[in-house]
Coordinates of C-alpha atoms and ligand atoms in Angstrom, one line a residue:
Chain A
M310 CA -28.2 -18.1 28.9
K311 CA -28.8 -19.6 25.4
V312 CA -25.8 -19.4 23.0
L313 CA -26.2 -19.7 19.2
V314 CA -23.1 -20.6 17.2
P315 CA -23.2 -20.3 13.4
V316 CA -20.8 -22.8 11.9
K317 CA -19.8 -22.8 8.2
R318 CA -18.6 -25.8 6.1
V319 CA -15.5 -24.7 4.1
V320 CA -12.7 -26.3 2.2
D321 CA -10.2 -27.6 4.7
Y322 CA -7.5 -25.1 5.5
N323 CA -4.8 -27.6 4.6
V324 CA -6.1 -28.0 1.0
K325 CA -4.4 -26.4 -1.9
I326 CA -7.5 -25.2 -3.8
R327 CA -7.9 -25.3 -7.6
V328 CA -9.7 -22.8 -9.7
K329 CA -12.1 -24.3 -12.1
P330 CA -10.9 -24.1 -15.7
D331 CA -14.2 -22.3 -16.8
Q332 CA -13.4 -19.5 -14.3
T333 CA -16.7 -19.9 -12.4
G334 CA -15.3 -20.6 -9.1
V335 CA -13.2 -22.9 -7.0
E336 CA -13.2 -26.7 -7.2
T337 CA -15.1 -28.1 -4.3
A338 CA -16.1 -31.6 -5.5
N339 CA -14.1 -34.3 -3.9
V340 CA -12.2 -31.9 -1.8
K341 CA -11.8 -32.3 2.0
M342 CA -14.3 -30.0 3.8
S343 CA -14.2 -29.0 7.5
M344 CA -15.7 -26.6 10.0
N345 CA -14.3 -23.1 9.4
P346 CA -11.4 -23.0 11.9
F347 CA -12.7 -19.7 13.6
D348 CA -16.0 -21.4 14.1
E349 CA -14.3 -24.2 16.0
I350 CA -12.9 -21.6 18.3
A351 CA -16.4 -20.1 18.7
V352 CA -17.9 -23.6 19.5
E353 CA -15.1 -24.1 22.1
Q354 CA -15.9 -20.8 23.7
A355 CA -19.6 -21.7 24.0
V356 CA -18.7 -25.1 25.5
R357 CA -16.5 -23.4 28.0
L358 CA -19.2 -21.0 29.0
K359 CA -21.6 -24.0 29.4
E360 CA -18.9 -25.8 31.6
A361 CA -18.6 -22.6 33.7
G362 CA -22.3 -22.6 34.2
T363 CA -22.9 -19.4 32.3
A364 CA -24.4 -21.0 29.2
T365 CA -27.5 -23.3 29.5
E366 CA -27.9 -24.4 25.9
I367 CA -25.7 -24.3 22.9
V368 CA -27.4 -24.3 19.3
A369 CA -25.2 -24.8 16.4
V370 CA -26.5 -23.4 13.1
S371 CA -25.2 -24.0 9.6
I372 CA -26.5 -22.6 6.3
G373 CA -25.4 -24.6 3.3
P374 CA -25.8 -27.8 1.3
T375 CA -27.2 -31.0 3.0
Q376 CA -23.6 -32.1 3.9
S377 CA -23.3 -29.1 6.3
Q378 CA -25.0 -31.5 8.7
E379 CA -21.5 -33.0 9.2
T380 CA -20.3 -29.6 10.3
I381 CA -23.2 -29.4 12.8
R382 CA -22.3 -32.9 14.0
T383 CA -18.7 -31.8 14.7
A384 CA -20.1 -29.0 16.8
L385 CA -22.5 -31.4 18.6
A386 CA -19.5 -33.7 19.3
M387 CA -17.6 -30.8 20.7
G388 CA -20.4 -30.1 23.2
A389 CA -23.2 -28.2 21.4
D390 CA -26.7 -29.5 22.4
R391 CA -28.7 -29.3 19.2
G392 CA -28.4 -28.2 15.6
I393 CA -30.3 -26.2 12.9
L394 CA -29.5 -26.8 9.2
V395 CA -30.8 -24.3 6.7
E396 CA -30.5 -26.0 3.4
A397 CA -29.2 -23.6 0.8
D398 CA -26.5 -23.1 -1.8
A399 CA -22.9 -23.1 -0.6
D400 CA -22.3 -19.5 -1.6
V401 CA -24.9 -17.5 0.1
E402 CA -23.6 -13.9 0.7
P403 CA -22.9 -12.6 4.2
L404 CA -25.9 -10.1 4.2
A405 CA -28.3 -13.0 3.4
I406 CA -26.6 -15.3 6.0
A407 CA -27.1 -12.5 8.6
K408 CA -30.8 -12.1 7.7
M409 CA -31.3 -15.9 8.2
L410 CA -29.4 -15.8 11.5
K411 CA -31.6 -12.9 12.5
A412 CA -34.8 -14.9 11.8
I413 CA -33.3 -17.7 13.9
V414 CA -32.2 -15.5 16.7
E415 CA -35.8 -14.1 16.8
K416 CA -37.2 -17.5 17.2
E417 CA -34.6 -19.0 19.6
G418 CA -33.9 -15.9 21.8
P419 CA -30.2 -16.4 22.5
E420 CA -28.4 -13.8 24.6
L421 CA -25.1 -14.4 22.8
V422 CA -24.2 -15.3 19.3
L423 CA -20.6 -16.5 18.8
L424 CA -19.3 -16.4 15.3
G425 CA -16.0 -16.7 13.6
K426 CA -14.2 -13.4 12.6
Q427 CA -14.0 -14.7 9.0
A428 CA -14.8 -17.6 6.8
I429 CA -11.6 -18.8 5.2
D430 CA -13.2 -19.4 1.8
D431 CA -14.8 -16.0 1.0
D432 CA -12.5 -14.1 3.5
S433 CA -15.4 -11.7 4.0
N434 CA -15.3 -10.9 7.6
Q435 CA -18.8 -9.4 7.6
T436 CA -21.5 -11.7 9.0
G437 CA -21.2 -11.0 12.8
Q438 CA -21.2 -7.2 12.4
M439 CA -24.2 -7.5 9.9
L440 CA -26.1 -9.7 12.3
A441 CA -25.4 -7.3 15.2
A442 CA -26.6 -4.3 12.9
L443 CA -29.8 -6.1 11.9
M444 CA -30.6 -7.0 15.5
G445 CA -29.7 -3.5 16.8
W446 CA -27.2 -5.3 19.2
P447 CA -23.7 -4.3 20.1
Q448 CA -20.8 -6.2 18.5
A449 CA -17.5 -7.3 19.7
T450 CA -15.2 -8.3 16.9
F451 CA -11.8 -10.0 16.8
A452 CA -12.1 -11.3 20.4
S453 CA -9.1 -12.8 22.1
K454 CA -10.4 -12.6 25.7
V455 CA -14.0 -12.7 27.0
E456 CA -15.1 -12.0 30.6
M457 CA -18.7 -12.4 31.4
K458 CA -20.3 -9.8 33.7
D459 CA -23.9 -9.4 34.9
G460 CA -25.8 -8.5 31.8
S461 CA -22.7 -7.6 29.8
M462 CA -19.2 -8.8 28.9
D463 CA -15.7 -7.3 28.7
V464 CA -14.1 -8.3 25.5
T465 CA -10.4 -7.9 24.5
R466 CA -10.1 -7.3 20.8
E467 CA -7.1 -7.9 18.5
V468 CA -6.7 -4.6 16.6
D469 CA -4.0 -3.4 14.2
G470 CA -2.2 -1.4 16.9
G471 CA -2.3 -4.1 19.6
L472 CA -5.2 -4.8 22.0
E473 CA -8.3 -3.0 22.9
T474 CA -10.9 -3.8 25.5
I475 CA -14.5 -2.8 25.4
N476 CA -17.7 -3.6 27.3
V477 CA -20.8 -4.7 25.4
K478 CA -24.3 -5.2 26.8
L479 CA -26.1 -8.5 26.2
P480 CA -27.7 -9.6 24.0
A481 CA -24.7 -9.3 21.6
A482 CA -22.8 -10.8 18.7
L483 CA -19.1 -11.7 19.3
T484 CA -16.6 -12.7 16.6
V485 CA -13.8 -14.8 17.7
D486 CA -10.0 -14.5 16.8
L487 CA -7.3 -17.1 16.7
R488 CA -6.0 -16.6 20.2
L489 CA -9.2 -16.8 22.2
N490 CA -8.8 -20.5 23.0
E491 CA -7.6 -23.8 21.6
P492 CA -10.5 -25.9 20.4
R493 CA -10.8 -29.4 21.7
Y494 CA -10.8 -32.6 19.7
A495 CA -14.1 -34.4 20.2
S496 CA -13.7 -37.7 22.0
L497 CA -15.1 -40.9 20.5
P498 CA -17.8 -41.3 23.0
N499 CA -18.9 -37.7 22.4
I500 CA -18.9 -38.3 18.7
M501 CA -21.2 -41.3 19.2
K502 CA -23.5 -39.2 21.5
A503 CA -23.6 -36.4 19.0
K504 CA -25.3 -38.8 16.5
K505 CA -28.4 -38.9 18.8
K506 CA -28.6 -35.1 19.3
P507 CA -31.4 -33.4 17.3
I508 CA -30.8 -31.4 14.1
D509 CA -33.8 -29.3 12.7
T510 CA -33.8 -28.8 9.0
M511 CA -35.4 -25.8 7.4
S512 CA -35.2 -23.7 4.2
P513 CA -34.4 -19.9 3.6
A514 CA -38.2 -19.6 2.8
D515 CA -39.1 -21.0 6.2
L516 CA -37.1 -18.1 7.7
G517 CA -38.7 -15.6 5.3
V518 CA -35.4 -14.8 3.5
E519 CA -34.9 -14.7 -0.2
P520 CA -31.1 -15.4 -0.7
A521 CA -30.9 -13.4 -3.8
K522 CA -27.4 -12.4 -5.0
R523 CA -26.2 -8.8 -4.8
L524 CA -22.8 -9.6 -6.1
E525 CA -22.4 -11.0 -9.6
V526 CA -19.3 -13.1 -9.9
L527 CA -17.9 -12.4 -13.3
K528 CA -14.9 -14.6 -13.1
V529 CA -12.6 -16.4 -10.6
V530 CA -9.0 -16.8 -11.7
E531 CA -5.7 -17.9 -10.4
P532 CA -3.4 -15.2 -9.1
E533 CA -0.1 -14.5 -10.9
K534 CA 2.5 -17.1 -10.1
R535 CA 5.7 -16.0 -8.5
Q536 CA 9.0 -17.0 -10.1
G537 CA 10.7 -18.1 -6.9
G538 CA 13.1 -20.9 -5.9
A539 CA 16.4 -19.4 -6.5
K540 CA 19.1 -20.1 -3.8
V541 CA 22.1 -18.3 -2.5
E542 CA 25.1 -20.0 -1.0
S543 CA 26.1 -17.5 1.6
V544 CA 25.1 -14.4 3.5
A545 CA 27.6 -12.4 1.7
E546 CA 26.2 -13.5 -1.7
L547 CA 22.6 -12.6 -0.4
V548 CA 23.7 -9.1 0.7
D549 CA 25.5 -8.6 -2.6
K550 CA 22.5 -9.6 -4.6
L551 CA 20.1 -7.5 -2.6
K552 CA 22.3 -4.5 -3.1
N553 CA 23.5 -4.9 -6.7
E554 CA 20.9 -7.1 -8.4
A555 CA 17.6 -6.5 -6.7
K556 CA 18.6 -3.0 -5.5
V557 CA 16.4 -3.1 -2.6
I558 CA 18.9 -2.1 0.2
Chain B
M873 CA -20.4 9.1 -8.9
S874 CA -19.6 10.4 -5.5
N875 CA -17.4 8.8 -2.8
L876 CA -17.4 9.0 0.9
V877 CA -14.0 7.8 2.4
L878 CA -13.6 7.0 6.1
V879 CA -10.5 8.6 7.5
E880 CA -8.7 6.4 10.0
H881 CA -6.8 8.3 12.6
E882 CA -5.1 7.8 15.9
G883 CA -3.6 10.2 18.3
G884 CA -4.3 13.1 16.0
E885 CA -2.5 11.5 13.0
I886 CA -4.1 10.2 9.9
K887 CA -3.1 6.5 9.3
A888 CA -1.3 5.7 6.0
A889 CA -4.0 3.2 4.9
T890 CA -6.4 6.2 4.4
L891 CA -4.2 7.4 1.6
N892 CA -4.4 4.1 -0.2
T893 CA -8.1 4.0 0.3
V894 CA -8.5 7.4 -1.3
A895 CA -6.5 6.1 -4.3
A896 CA -9.1 3.3 -4.7
A897 CA -11.9 5.7 -4.6
K898 CA -10.1 7.9 -7.1
A899 CA -9.9 4.9 -9.5
A900 CA -13.7 4.6 -9.4
G901 CA -14.1 8.2 -10.4
G902 CA -16.3 11.1 -9.1
D903 CA -16.0 13.5 -6.3
I904 CA -14.2 12.5 -3.0
T905 CA -15.5 13.5 0.4
L906 CA -13.7 12.4 3.6
L907 CA -15.4 11.7 6.8
V908 CA -13.3 12.4 9.9
A909 CA -15.2 11.2 13.0
G910 CA -13.9 11.6 16.5
S911 CA -13.8 13.9 19.6
G912 CA -11.9 17.1 19.1
C913 CA -10.8 15.9 15.6
G914 CA -10.8 19.3 14.0
G915 CA -6.9 19.2 13.5
V916 CA -7.2 15.8 11.8
A917 CA -10.0 17.2 9.5
E918 CA -7.6 20.2 8.6
A919 CA -4.9 17.7 7.7
A920 CA -7.4 15.6 5.7
A921 CA -8.4 18.7 3.7
K922 CA -4.9 18.7 2.4
I923 CA -5.0 15.3 0.9
E924 CA -4.7 15.2 -2.9
G925 CA -7.9 15.1 -4.8
V926 CA -10.3 15.6 -2.0
A927 CA -13.3 17.9 -2.7
K928 CA -14.7 18.1 0.8
V929 CA -14.2 17.0 4.4
I930 CA -17.0 16.3 6.9
C931 CA -15.8 16.5 10.5
A932 CA -18.1 14.7 12.9
D933 CA -17.1 15.9 16.3
A934 CA -18.8 14.4 19.2
P935 CA -17.7 12.9 22.6
E936 CA -19.3 9.5 21.8
L937 CA -17.1 9.2 18.6
E938 CA -13.9 9.4 20.7
S939 CA -13.1 5.7 20.7
Q940 CA -14.6 4.9 17.2
L941 CA -17.1 2.3 18.6
A942 CA -19.0 0.7 15.7
E943 CA -22.3 1.1 17.4
N944 CA -21.9 5.0 17.4
Y945 CA -20.0 5.2 14.1
A946 CA -22.2 3.2 11.9
P947 CA -25.3 5.4 12.3
L948 CA -23.4 8.4 11.4
I949 CA -22.3 6.7 8.1
V950 CA -25.8 5.7 7.5
K951 CA -27.1 9.2 7.8
L952 CA -24.6 10.5 5.3
A953 CA -24.3 7.5 2.9
S954 CA -27.4 8.0 0.8
D955 CA -25.8 11.1 -0.8
F956 CA -23.1 8.8 -2.1
S957 CA -22.6 6.0 -4.6
H958 CA -19.6 4.6 -2.8
V959 CA -18.5 4.4 0.9
W960 CA -14.9 3.3 1.2
A961 CA -12.6 2.3 4.2
P962 CA -9.4 0.5 4.7
A963 CA -9.6 -3.3 5.0
D964 CA -8.0 -3.3 8.4
T965 CA -9.5 -3.9 11.8
F966 CA -10.9 -0.3 11.8
G967 CA -12.8 -0.7 8.4
K968 CA -13.7 -4.3 8.9
N969 CA -15.4 -3.5 12.2
I970 CA -17.4 -0.5 11.1
I971 CA -18.3 -1.0 7.4
P972 CA -20.3 -4.3 7.6
R973 CA -22.4 -2.9 10.3
A974 CA -23.2 0.3 8.3
A975 CA -23.8 -1.7 5.1
A976 CA -26.3 -4.1 6.8
M977 CA -28.1 -1.2 8.3
M978 CA -28.8 0.0 4.7
D979 CA -29.4 -3.4 3.4
M980 CA -26.3 -3.4 1.2
Q981 CA -23.9 -6.3 0.5
Q982 CA -20.4 -5.0 1.3
I983 CA -17.4 -5.9 -1.0
S984 CA -14.5 -6.8 1.2
D985 CA -10.8 -6.3 0.7
I986 CA -10.6 -5.2 -2.9
T987 CA -7.3 -5.3 -4.8
A988 CA -8.4 -3.6 -8.0
V989 CA -11.1 -1.4 -9.3
V990 CA -12.2 -2.5 -12.7
D991 CA -15.0 0.1 -13.0
A992 CA -17.2 1.8 -10.6
D993 CA -19.3 -1.3 -10.0
T994 CA -16.8 -4.0 -10.5
F995 CA -13.9 -5.0 -8.3
E996 CA -11.3 -7.6 -7.9
R997 CA -10.9 -9.3 -4.5
P998 CA -8.8 -12.3 -3.3
I999 CA -10.6 -15.2 -1.9
Y1000 CA -9.3 -18.5 -0.3
A1001 CA -6.3 -16.9 1.2
G1002 CA -5.3 -15.2 -2.1
N1003 CA -5.3 -18.5 -4.0
A1004 CA -8.0 -17.2 -6.3
I1005 CA -9.0 -13.8 -7.4
A1006 CA -12.7 -13.1 -7.9
T1007 CA -14.1 -10.2 -10.1
V1008 CA -17.4 -9.2 -8.6
K1009 CA -20.0 -6.7 -9.9
S1010 CA -22.3 -5.0 -7.4
G1011 CA -25.8 -3.8 -8.2
D1012 CA -26.4 -2.1 -4.9
A1013 CA -27.4 1.6 -4.8
V1014 CA -24.6 2.4 -2.3
K1015 CA -21.4 0.3 -2.6
F1016 CA -19.7 -0.3 0.6
V1017 CA -16.1 -1.3 -0.1
T1018 CA -13.0 -2.0 2.0
V1019 CA -9.7 -1.7 0.4
R1020 CA -6.5 -3.7 0.7
G1021 CA -4.0 -0.8 1.1
T1022 CA -1.0 -2.6 -0.4
A1023 CA -2.8 -2.9 -3.8
F1024 CA -3.2 0.8 -4.3
E1025 CA -0.5 3.4 -4.5
A1026 CA -1.1 6.1 -1.8
V1027 CA -2.2 9.5 -2.9
A1028 CA -0.2 12.5 -1.8
E1029 CA -0.8 13.9 1.7
E1030 CA -0.5 17.4 0.4
G1031 CA -1.9 19.3 -2.6
G1032 CA -5.6 19.5 -1.7
S1033 CA -7.5 22.4 -0.2
A1034 CA -10.9 21.0 0.6
A1035 CA -13.5 22.8 2.6
V1036 CA -14.3 21.4 6.0
E1037 CA -17.8 21.1 7.3
T1038 CA -18.3 20.3 11.0
I1039 CA -21.3 18.2 12.1
G1040 CA -22.3 16.4 15.3
G1041 CA -22.8 12.7 16.0
E1042 CA -25.8 10.6 16.2
G1043 CA -25.7 10.3 20.1
D1044 CA -24.3 7.4 22.2
S1045 CA -26.0 4.1 21.5
G1046 CA -25.4 3.0 25.1
L1047 CA -24.8 -0.5 23.8
S1048 CA -21.0 -0.5 24.2
S1049 CA -18.2 1.4 25.9
F1050 CA -14.5 1.6 25.6
L1051 CA -12.5 0.4 28.5
G1052 CA -8.8 0.7 27.5
A1053 CA -6.1 -0.3 25.0
E1054 CA -2.7 -1.7 25.1
I1055 CA -1.1 -0.3 22.0
T1056 CA 2.3 -1.6 20.9
V1057 CA 4.7 1.3 20.9
S1058 CA 7.5 1.1 18.4
E1059 CA 10.0 3.5 16.9
R1060 CA 10.1 1.3 13.7
P1061 CA 7.8 2.0 10.6
E1062 CA 4.3 0.7 10.5
L1063 CA 4.3 -2.9 9.3
T1064 CA 1.7 -2.4 6.5
S1065 CA 3.5 0.6 5.0
A1066 CA 7.2 -0.2 5.7
R1067 CA 9.5 -0.5 2.6
I1068 CA 11.3 -3.4 4.2
V1069 CA 9.9 -6.1 6.6
I1070 CA 11.6 -8.8 8.4
S1071 CA 9.6 -11.5 10.1
G1072 CA 10.4 -14.3 12.5
G1073 CA 8.5 -17.6 12.8
R1074 CA 8.5 -20.6 15.2
G1075 CA 12.2 -21.1 14.2
M1076 CA 13.1 -18.1 16.4
Q1077 CA 12.4 -20.4 19.4
S1078 CA 11.6 -17.6 21.8
G1079 CA 10.8 -13.9 22.2
E1080 CA 14.3 -13.4 23.6
N1081 CA 15.7 -14.0 20.1
F1082 CA 13.7 -11.4 18.4
P1083 CA 16.2 -8.6 19.2
M1084 CA 18.4 -10.4 16.7
L1085 CA 15.8 -9.5 14.0
E1086 CA 15.3 -6.0 15.5
K1087 CA 19.0 -5.2 15.1
V1088 CA 18.8 -6.0 11.4
A1089 CA 15.5 -4.2 11.0
D1090 CA 17.0 -1.0 12.6
K1091 CA 19.9 -1.2 10.1
L1092 CA 17.6 -1.4 7.2
G1093 CA 14.8 0.9 8.4
A1094 CA 12.6 -2.1 8.4
A1095 CA 9.4 -3.1 10.3
V1096 CA 9.3 -6.4 12.2
G1097 CA 6.6 -9.0 11.6
A1098 CA 5.9 -12.6 12.6
S1099 CA 4.1 -15.7 11.6
R1100 CA 1.1 -16.9 13.5
A1101 CA 3.1 -19.6 15.3
A1102 CA 5.5 -17.0 16.7
V1103 CA 2.5 -14.9 17.9
D1104 CA 0.6 -17.9 19.4
A1105 CA 3.7 -18.9 21.2
G1106 CA 4.0 -15.5 22.8
F1107 CA 7.3 -14.4 21.2
V1108 CA 5.7 -11.2 20.0
P1109 CA 2.4 -9.3 20.3
N1110 CA -0.7 -10.0 18.0
D1111 CA -0.2 -7.0 15.9
Y1112 CA 3.0 -8.5 14.4
Q1113 CA 1.1 -11.3 12.6
V1114 CA 1.4 -11.3 8.9
G1115 CA -1.0 -13.5 6.9
Q1116 CA -4.5 -14.3 5.8
T1117 CA -6.0 -13.4 9.2
G1118 CA -3.4 -10.9 10.2
K1119 CA -1.9 -8.0 8.3
V1120 CA -1.2 -8.0 4.6
V1121 CA 2.1 -6.5 3.6
A1122 CA 3.8 -5.9 0.2
P1123 CA 7.0 -4.2 0.9
D1124 CA 10.0 -3.9 -1.6
L1125 CA 11.8 -6.5 0.6
Y1126 CA 10.4 -9.2 2.8
I1127 CA 12.7 -11.3 4.8
A1128 CA 11.2 -14.5 6.2
V1129 CA 13.4 -16.0 9.0
G1130 CA 12.4 -19.4 10.5
I1131 CA 9.1 -19.4 8.7
S1132 CA 8.0 -22.5 6.8
G1133 CA 5.7 -20.7 4.4
A1134 CA 2.1 -22.0 5.1
I1135 CA -0.6 -20.9 2.7
Q1136 CA -2.0 -18.7 5.4
H1137 CA 1.3 -16.9 5.8
L1138 CA 2.0 -16.5 2.1
A1139 CA -1.5 -14.9 1.8
G1140 CA -0.1 -12.0 3.7
M1141 CA 3.3 -11.5 2.0
K1142 CA 3.5 -13.0 -1.4
D1143 CA 2.9 -9.7 -3.2
S1144 CA 6.1 -8.4 -1.9
K1145 CA 8.6 -7.2 -4.6
V1146 CA 11.6 -9.2 -3.4
I1147 CA 11.3 -12.2 -0.9
V1148 CA 14.2 -13.6 1.1
A1149 CA 13.9 -16.7 3.1
I1150 CA 16.3 -18.0 5.7
N1151 CA 15.4 -21.6 6.8
K1152 CA 17.4 -24.5 7.7
D1153 CA 15.0 -27.0 6.0
E1154 CA 15.7 -26.8 2.2
E1155 CA 12.2 -28.4 1.6
A1156 CA 10.4 -25.6 3.4
P1157 CA 7.6 -24.2 1.1
I1158 CA 8.8 -20.7 1.6
F1159 CA 11.6 -21.3 -0.8
Q1160 CA 9.1 -21.8 -3.6
V1161 CA 8.1 -18.1 -3.5
A1162 CA 11.6 -16.7 -2.4
D1163 CA 13.7 -14.8 -4.9
Y1164 CA 16.7 -15.4 -2.7
G1165 CA 16.6 -18.5 -0.4
L1166 CA 19.4 -19.2 2.1
V1167 CA 19.4 -22.7 3.6
A1168 CA 21.1 -22.0 6.9
D1169 CA 20.7 -22.1 10.7
L1170 CA 19.2 -18.7 11.4
F1171 CA 21.2 -18.4 14.7
Q1172 CA 24.3 -18.1 12.5
A1173 CA 22.8 -16.5 9.5
V1174 CA 21.1 -13.6 11.2
P1175 CA 24.1 -12.2 13.1
E1176 CA 26.2 -12.7 10.0
L1177 CA 23.6 -10.7 8.0
E1178 CA 23.8 -7.8 10.6
A1179 CA 27.7 -7.8 10.2
E1180 CA 27.5 -8.0 6.5
L1181 CA 25.1 -5.2 6.2
D1182 CA 27.5 -3.0 8.3
K1183 CA 30.0 -3.4 5.4
V1184 CA 27.7 -2.2 2.7
L1185 CA 25.4 0.3 4.3
Ligands
FAD754 C1 -7.6 -20.3 10.3 C2 -6.1 -20.1 10.2 C3 -5.6 -18.9 10.0 C4 -4.2 -18.7 10.0 N1 -3.7 -17.5 9.8 C5 -2.4 -17.3 9.7 C6 -1.8 -16.0 9.5 O1 -2.5 -15.0 9.3 N2 -0.5 -15.9 9.5 C7 0.4 -16.9 9.6 O2 1.7 -16.8 9.6 N3 -0.1 -18.2 9.9 C8 -1.5 -18.4 9.9 N4 -2.0 -19.7 10.2 C9 -1.0 -20.7 10.6 C10 -0.4 -21.4 9.6 O3 -1.1 -22.5 9.0 C11 1.0 -22.0 10.0 O4 0.8 -22.9 11.1 C12 2.0 -20.9 10.5 O5 2.2 -20.0 9.5 C13 3.3 -21.6 10.8 O6 4.2 -20.6 11.3 P1 5.8 -20.8 11.2 O7 6.2 -21.0 9.8 O8 6.5 -19.8 12.0 O9 6.0 -22.2 12.0 P2 6.5 -23.7 11.4 O10 5.5 -24.2 10.3 O11 6.6 -24.6 12.6 O12 7.8 -23.4 10.7 C14 9.0 -23.1 11.4 C15 10.1 -23.1 10.4 O13 11.3 -22.7 11.0 C16 12.4 -23.4 10.4 N5 13.5 -23.5 11.5 C17 13.3 -24.0 12.8 N6 14.6 -23.7 13.4 C18 15.3 -23.0 12.5 C19 16.7 -22.6 12.6 N7 17.5 -22.6 13.7 N8 17.3 -21.9 11.5 C20 16.5 -21.8 10.4 N9 15.2 -22.2 10.3 C21 14.6 -22.9 11.3 C22 11.8 -24.8 10.2 O14 12.6 -25.5 9.2 C23 10.4 -24.4 9.7 O15 10.3 -24.3 8.4 C24 -3.4 -19.9 10.2 C25 -4.0 -21.1 10.4 C26 -5.3 -21.3 10.4 C27 -5.8 -22.6 10.6
AMP755 N1 -23.2 -20.4 5.7 C1 -22.9 -20.1 6.9 N2 -23.5 -20.9 7.9 C2 -23.2 -20.7 9.2 N3 -22.5 -19.7 9.7 C3 -21.9 -18.9 8.7 C4 -22.1 -19.0 7.4 N4 -21.4 -18.1 6.7 C5 -20.8 -17.4 7.6 N5 -21.1 -17.8 8.8 C6 -20.6 -17.3 10.2 O1 -20.0 -15.9 10.0 C7 -18.6 -15.9 10.2 C8 -18.0 -14.9 9.3 O2 -18.1 -15.3 8.0 P1 -17.8 -14.3 6.8 O3 -18.5 -13.0 7.1 O4 -18.4 -15.0 5.6 O5 -16.3 -14.2 6.7 C9 -18.2 -17.4 10.1 O6 -17.0 -17.6 10.9 C10 -19.5 -18.1 10.7 O7 -19.4 -18.0 12.1

């Protein structure tokens, strides 16, 4: 079974982002970029499926600027077999991403697409569900456990009330949550090997998708700052202030 | 303008997030129709008809809608949506699962997790874990919007008297099936709508220490939450997680115990009215957002807090 893993290049989760003074977006020049943390979990899951003999080939796909190659290389170093880079702007919307992924799915014929549940830059949480919709496939979102069956899989999902288990037929799109696995670090020999693995480069037009914007970003601003930082000396003072100053208890 | 709002319900009860979502739809203007989908959900539809400001309730009653699988739910929305300018749902695991699927089926670009309605086409939404707020304008014919509940004051559960229309479903897709659920049962208020939340982090050291927080919670009528580190370590179930990728809360009072205050945690609680932090490390970033910071060992401070509350409550 072939597995496709879409991986997004995002501002590293440790970076404290800065909003551009002209309010057009967030500063990404000279900022540390990494693979979206959820996508690392998706790659890890794919590699485990390959190690278990279930997956035969893992294709990592990234849509974004040329540097997204580095994100693909990270996936290759973790154990993906080859990469596809679709060169596009960094801020293509989820629906257009899903359309490009659909075109790639139709060409590659994977039985499983493993995505992150959300990209930590746009915080959209849409792409996997949209790809499933466009393909007419089932979807299993927020997965924290996956058990492969013959022609289907049982997926445990992290929902607001606790956990839920569903069975979805293959082919399917699955979006991973934090507790599915702990992604491995690529070893130095694997990083070296990854340099020789092939990456195909293409454009949205090659996939027949026009990544036109549906949402116009009017402005991006910083949120209101909290005035925090005050300390209390004792539990008694804390309780007194909560009762008599803040009046919340 | 006309709005279709998805009603989230469980065990015959309407979830609180629905009322916040109706409030967002109201802010956009126009008629409000609610969609209650499920199996044997007539009672829920009757309750939904009483919600303030609702013009109509569509009750889609069919066996395949029982477990709210996206594959069966989305086609139903698609069938109804072209009569509306907006389709709304809470930005929780229910809405996030279903809405993007329906939006893509209609070739619409969803707008996720909005915190303000500027006008019927324009919305504010947090990005980068809430460290930036984007104002976006949609040109789509049907706007699919998910709503951050804490950003909108709930409408009243009573006061409306809408008509209920009952329809069927679109059939079983045969693509997916529901196997079971392990729902956390708790007598405490729901995390996302509680007036007070007390959360524990890695500093709690083990799940066996959480009853310490629960005792305080029960004195205050609070819900109990946690950081990702506490959930990952297995101290508490996943549905306790507060943060960028967990639940967003904005209670009157949030008490963070043994939590360092990572960006991803702050994303889920920094809009709380009053924040208390108890941490033994005075450099912990949580203190920067706390209105009342207490530098102390939590194993002393929390039992003391419980005792002190007894004196004043
Ligand atoms: C993609 C991604 C998504 C994430 N999403 C979330 C999310 O939704 N929610 C979330 O919370 N995190 C999330 N995280 C994780 C986040 O980055 C932090 O790792 C996490 O919040 C840390 O949890 P913590 O504060 O409990 O643990 P730590 O950072 O280890 O902090 C523990 C704190 O406890 C204090 N402490 C220890 N012992 C005591 C004691 N005896 N008395 C008092 N204080 C004590 C310490 O001083 C320390 O400050 C995410 C991370 C990633 C990469
Ligand atoms: N530009 C992209 N390139 C590759 N994968 C992407 C891209 N954008 C989103 N994805 C995938 O879709 C998931 C969810 O993203 P989002 O819907 O934007 O929150 C991510 O975790 C990735 O797996």
